[in-house]
Structures are given as C-alpha cells and as structure tokens.
Short mmCIF file of C-alpha atoms in Angstrom, two decimals:
data_model
loop_
_atom_site.label_atom_id
_atom_site.label_comp_id
_atom_site.label_asym_id
_atom_site.label_seq_id
_atom_site.Cartn_x
_atom_site.Cartn_y
_atom_site.Cartn_z
CA UNK A 124 88.08 94.55 110.51
CA UNK A 125 84.53 96.09 110.52
CA UNK A 126 82.14 94.31 108.29
CA UNK A 127 81.55 96.88 105.63
CA UNK A 128 81.21 96.30 101.86
CA UNK A 129 80.58 98.51 99.18
CA UNK A 130 79.07 97.85 95.72
CA UNK A 131 80.00 98.13 92.96
CA UNK A 132 83.77 98.54 93.55
CA UNK A 133 84.20 100.11 90.17
CA UNK A 134 81.79 101.79 87.80
CA UNK A 135 82.05 103.64 84.57
CA UNK A 136 78.98 105.58 83.55
CA UNK A 137 77.98 108.39 81.12
CA UNK A 138 77.01 111.91 82.02
CA UNK A 139 73.21 112.23 82.80
CA UNK A 140 72.52 108.64 83.77
CA UNK A 141 71.51 107.75 87.36
CA UNK A 142 73.87 105.74 89.67
CA UNK A 143 73.36 104.26 92.94
CA UNK A 144 76.17 103.14 95.24
CA UNK A 145 75.47 100.67 98.06
CA UNK A 146 77.09 100.42 101.47
CA UNK A 147 76.32 97.34 103.56
CA UNK A 148 77.39 96.72 107.21
CA UNK A 149 77.11 93.76 109.46
CA UNK A 150 78.00 95.53 112.68
CA UNK A 151 74.53 96.91 113.48
CA UNK A 152 76.07 100.39 113.96
CA UNK A 153 73.74 103.34 114.18
CA UNK A 154 75.66 105.93 112.04
CA UNK A 155 76.67 105.45 108.39
CA UNK A 156 78.51 108.07 106.19
CA UNK A 157 79.31 108.70 102.61
CA UNK A 158 82.56 110.50 101.66
CA UNK A 159 84.14 111.31 98.42
CA UNK A 160 87.89 111.53 97.91
CA UNK A 161 89.51 113.75 95.25
CA UNK A 162 93.16 114.74 94.79
CA UNK A 163 93.99 117.77 96.73
CA UNK A 164 90.79 117.64 98.80
CA UNK A 165 91.26 114.73 101.11
CA UNK A 166 87.94 113.13 102.14
CA UNK A 167 84.85 115.24 102.11
CA UNK A 168 81.45 114.28 103.78
CA UNK A 169 78.57 114.09 101.37
CA UNK A 170 75.65 112.81 103.63
CA UNK A 171 75.41 110.83 106.75
CA UNK A 172 72.71 108.78 108.53
CA UNK A 173 72.02 108.69 112.33
CA UNK A 174 69.32 105.99 112.07
CA UNK A 175 66.91 104.25 109.75
CA UNK A 176 65.15 106.89 107.66
CA UNK A 177 67.18 109.70 109.43
CA UNK A 178 69.77 111.36 107.23
CA UNK A 179 71.45 114.84 106.97
CA UNK A 180 73.64 116.72 104.53
CA UNK A 181 77.44 117.01 104.83
CA UNK A 182 79.89 119.32 103.37
CA UNK A 183 79.36 118.51 99.65
CA UNK A 184 75.81 117.36 99.25
CA UNK A 185 74.67 119.00 96.09
CA UNK A 186 73.89 116.52 93.43
CA UNK A 187 73.55 113.53 95.69
CA UNK A 188 70.77 111.98 97.64
CA UNK A 189 70.72 109.13 100.14
CA UNK A 190 68.26 106.66 101.70
CA UNK A 191 68.49 104.31 104.64
CA UNK A 192 65.44 101.96 104.93
CA UNK A 193 67.41 99.25 106.88
CA UNK A 194 70.12 99.59 109.64
CA UNK A 195 72.53 97.64 107.46
CA UNK A 196 72.17 99.45 104.17
CA UNK A 197 72.93 103.01 103.16
CA UNK A 198 72.42 104.19 99.48
CA UNK A 199 74.01 106.98 97.64
CA UNK A 200 72.24 108.11 94.48
CA UNK A 201 73.52 110.42 91.79
CA UNK A 202 70.22 111.21 90.00
CA UNK A 203 72.03 112.57 87.00
CA UNK A 204 75.76 111.94 87.10
CA UNK A 205 78.15 114.63 85.91
CA UNK A 206 81.91 114.53 85.25
CA UNK A 207 82.68 116.39 88.40
CA UNK A 208 81.28 113.51 90.36
CA UNK A 209 84.04 111.29 89.20
CA UNK A 210 85.74 110.30 92.36
CA UNK A 211 86.48 107.65 94.87
CA UNK A 212 83.51 107.12 97.19
CA UNK A 213 83.94 105.69 100.74
CA UNK A 214 81.36 104.48 103.13
CA UNK A 215 82.01 104.65 106.95
CA UNK A 216 80.19 103.49 110.03
CA UNK A 217 80.26 104.33 113.74
CA UNK A 218 78.40 103.72 116.84
CA UNK A 219 77.78 105.67 120.13
CA UNK A 220 78.59 102.86 122.59
CA UNK A 221 81.57 100.64 123.65
CA UNK A 222 85.19 101.52 123.94
CA UNK A 223 85.47 102.71 120.28
CA UNK A 224 82.69 105.29 120.82
CA UNK A 225 82.19 107.20 117.56
CA UNK A 226 85.37 106.05 115.83
CA UNK A 227 84.66 105.74 112.19
CA UNK A 228 85.34 102.52 110.20
CA UNK A 229 85.64 102.73 106.47
CA UNK A 230 84.84 100.44 103.69
CA UNK A 231 86.99 99.59 100.70
CA UNK A 232 85.74 102.31 98.47
CA UNK A 233 84.01 102.61 94.99
CA UNK A 234 85.88 104.07 92.12
CA UNK A 235 83.30 105.98 89.98
CA UNK A 236 84.19 107.57 86.50
CA UNK A 237 81.64 109.56 84.72
CA UNK A 238 82.39 110.18 81.14
CA UNK B 215 88.75 123.17 106.20
CA UNK B 216 90.91 120.97 108.25
CA UNK B 217 91.78 122.37 111.68
CA UNK B 218 95.29 120.67 111.59
CA UNK B 219 98.61 121.25 109.85
CA UNK B 220 100.94 118.37 108.88
CA UNK B 221 104.05 118.15 106.94
CA UNK B 222 103.24 116.82 103.41
CA UNK B 223 105.79 113.97 103.63
CA UNK B 224 108.31 112.10 105.69
CA UNK B 225 110.64 109.16 105.34
CA UNK B 226 111.64 106.56 108.08
CA UNK B 227 113.93 103.77 107.97
CA UNK B 228 112.52 100.28 108.60
CA UNK B 229 112.71 99.33 112.23
CA UNK B 230 113.07 102.86 113.52
CA UNK B 231 110.44 104.98 115.27
CA UNK B 232 108.43 107.19 113.07
CA UNK B 233 107.36 110.44 114.70
CA UNK B 234 104.72 112.32 112.84
CA UNK B 235 103.86 115.86 114.04
CA UNK B 236 100.51 117.62 113.83
CA UNK B 237 99.69 121.40 114.78
CA UNK B 238 96.26 122.20 115.98
CA UNK B 239 96.69 125.56 117.55
CA UNK B 240 92.91 126.52 117.49
CA UNK B 241 91.82 123.20 119.26
CA UNK B 242 89.00 123.78 121.73
CA UNK B 243 88.45 122.21 125.09
CA UNK B 244 86.05 119.54 124.08
CA UNK B 245 87.93 118.43 120.92
CA UNK B 246 89.85 115.39 120.67
CA UNK B 247 92.88 114.56 118.39
CA UNK B 248 92.36 111.60 116.17
CA UNK B 249 94.71 109.83 113.87
CA UNK B 250 93.75 107.80 110.88
CA UNK B 251 96.00 106.26 108.05
CA UNK B 252 95.20 105.44 104.53
CA UNK B 253 97.13 102.78 102.72
CA UNK B 254 97.23 103.05 99.00
CA UNK B 255 93.64 102.99 97.48
CA UNK B 256 92.17 101.52 100.80
CA UNK B 257 89.67 103.05 103.11
CA UNK B 258 91.13 105.06 106.00
CA UNK B 259 91.91 103.09 109.06
CA UNK B 260 91.40 104.37 112.70
CA UNK B 261 94.69 104.38 114.69
CA UNK B 262 94.30 106.24 117.94
CA UNK B 263 92.73 109.19 119.55
CA UNK B 264 93.32 111.41 122.74
CA UNK B 265 92.06 114.40 124.64
CA UNK B 266 94.93 115.66 126.78
CA UNK B 267 96.70 112.69 128.10
CA UNK B 268 99.26 110.58 126.20
CA UNK B 269 97.72 107.31 124.81
CA UNK B 270 99.12 104.10 123.67
CA UNK B 271 97.51 101.12 121.87
CA UNK B 272 98.81 98.15 119.98
CA UNK B 273 99.41 100.37 116.87
CA UNK B 274 100.92 103.46 118.01
CA UNK B 275 101.43 106.18 120.81
CA UNK B 276 99.98 109.69 120.79
CA UNK B 277 101.77 112.48 122.60
CA UNK B 278 99.75 115.62 123.14
CA UNK B 279 101.55 118.73 124.35
CA UNK B 280 100.45 120.27 127.75
CA UNK B 281 98.83 123.22 125.96
CA UNK B 282 97.24 120.84 123.45
CA UNK B 283 98.17 122.87 120.43
CA UNK B 284 100.20 120.15 118.81
CA UNK B 285 100.67 116.30 118.97
CA UNK B 286 102.88 113.60 117.69
CA UNK B 287 101.99 110.18 116.64
CA UNK B 288 104.74 107.56 117.19
CA UNK B 289 105.00 104.28 115.36
CA UNK B 290 107.63 102.60 117.57
CA UNK B 291 109.14 100.24 115.06
CA UNK B 292 108.02 101.18 111.54
CA UNK B 293 107.70 98.44 108.89
CA UNK B 294 107.32 98.70 105.15
CA UNK B 295 103.49 98.11 105.65
CA UNK B 296 103.27 101.29 107.55
CA UNK B 297 103.91 103.26 104.39
CA UNK B 298 100.57 105.27 104.00
CA UNK B 299 99.10 108.82 104.28
CA UNK B 300 98.55 109.71 107.92
CA UNK B 301 95.68 112.10 108.80
CA UNK B 302 95.55 114.05 112.04
CA UNK B 303 91.98 115.23 112.74
CA UNK B 304 90.40 117.40 115.52
CA UNK B 305 86.74 117.16 116.43
CA UNK B 306 84.33 116.94 119.38
CA UNK B 307 83.77 113.25 120.15
CA UNK B 308 79.94 113.54 119.89
CA UNK B 309 80.21 115.36 116.44
CA UNK B 310 79.64 112.73 113.99
CA UNK B 311 79.65 114.93 110.87
CA UNK B 312 82.83 116.91 111.56
CA UNK B 313 85.69 114.59 110.32
CA UNK B 314 87.80 117.03 108.45
CA UNK B 315 90.54 115.12 106.58
CA UNK B 316 93.25 117.56 105.33
CA UNK B 317 95.93 116.52 103.05
CA UNK B 318 97.86 114.41 105.66
CA UNK B 319 101.49 113.23 105.86
CA UNK B 320 102.68 110.71 103.29
CA UNK B 321 104.97 108.42 105.33
CA UNK B 322 107.47 106.30 103.33
CA UNK B 323 109.16 103.57 105.18
CA UNK B 324 112.26 102.58 103.54
CA UNK B 325 114.21 99.40 103.85
#
C-alpha cells in the first residue's frame, strides 16, 4: 500500500471554527489531492496540488483552502466550518512516471462532523 | 457529472466470477477506462485501467468492447473480501483533476 496517512482520522467541531486536515505521504509523489465523499455524490475533488506551492481548484472548492510547503504534506483548511462541510475527506497521491503513471492512491480518510 | 453508467448493485456467489458492466458511450479517443473499488469506509483502491485492448493483472481483467462504448470488469474467483463498491471512471490519462466518481456498483459476494 502507498504510504499515505491522514490526521486526524475523526474530528467533531462546531460551526464557525477553523479546521485543518493533514495528508502526509512517504512516496515522494508529485501530485496530491483532496476529495470529499457524501452520500449520493460519490467522491468529489476539492483541491489538488501539482508540486510544492502549486495548487489548483477542483469541483467543490468553495469554503476550502489548501497549502503545500513540502512535497510530503498537503493541508486542507476550512477557515470557518459549516454543517454542510460534514463529510468524509480523502487524500490521494499520484505521480507522472513509472508503470502506474497517474494512478491515484488514496489515504484512509478523515471523518469530519460540524455541529 | 460522471461519464459512466453502472448498475447500482449486484450479487455474486463466492468462488464464481463477478462480471461488472459499465457503459461509457461518450468516451473520447484519448480517454482511458479506470476501475477503482471502495471497501466499506476505506479509501478507494485502484484495480485496473485500459484504453482499447483487454487488460489483466493480479486483481482482475478488463474487457473493453471494440467500439469502446462499454466495458466489463471481471473478478475471476470472487471472495467475501471482494464485497465493495466498484467505480468505473473515464478520463484522459494526463488529466489529473478529472476523476469523476459516480455512484458505482455495490457488489455483494455471498457464501
């Protein structure tokens, strides 16, 4: 399995508070992604990164920001959490080399509940 | 929106082949077919991908029709641990930000 960890694995917070989720990889992959998964919607891309300090928006980026200061870490921040951001968040990584070119490998997920 | 259509659920007997269909009638020439699966509450897991030829790896086989408008994922000897939601995804290989997961097929392998 790809070396991807997410922290925290579970979090309960209150509306209006800031929340930061961390994704850490040991694979030295160039690309990193944040998805959210909600019933009836499958996984949807929030933001992704194509290198250190290089990020771009995905399908559902409103209310989220990201940062990548090191290859191995990709942070997802909810500046002021809302109940609509209650979801399971998955991080993924991929690389543009080798036999598994661009295949995405997912972390274990973070379950976030905003009360 | 996902570019694929899959049945919402399927059952399969343990030890038998599981054949999961996927329709992707609007697939374009540079788009690949990918399959992922998600076992309950875990992150999705890559299974296999293909462009136009049939593909096989240690997990599964992928059969793509000649017109590329549909495909079938085959798990040759399903086990109880193959119970999961299976996602068929169509995207260009260089397109990192276009993984559109639909609802998938929930496969239940029964003893």
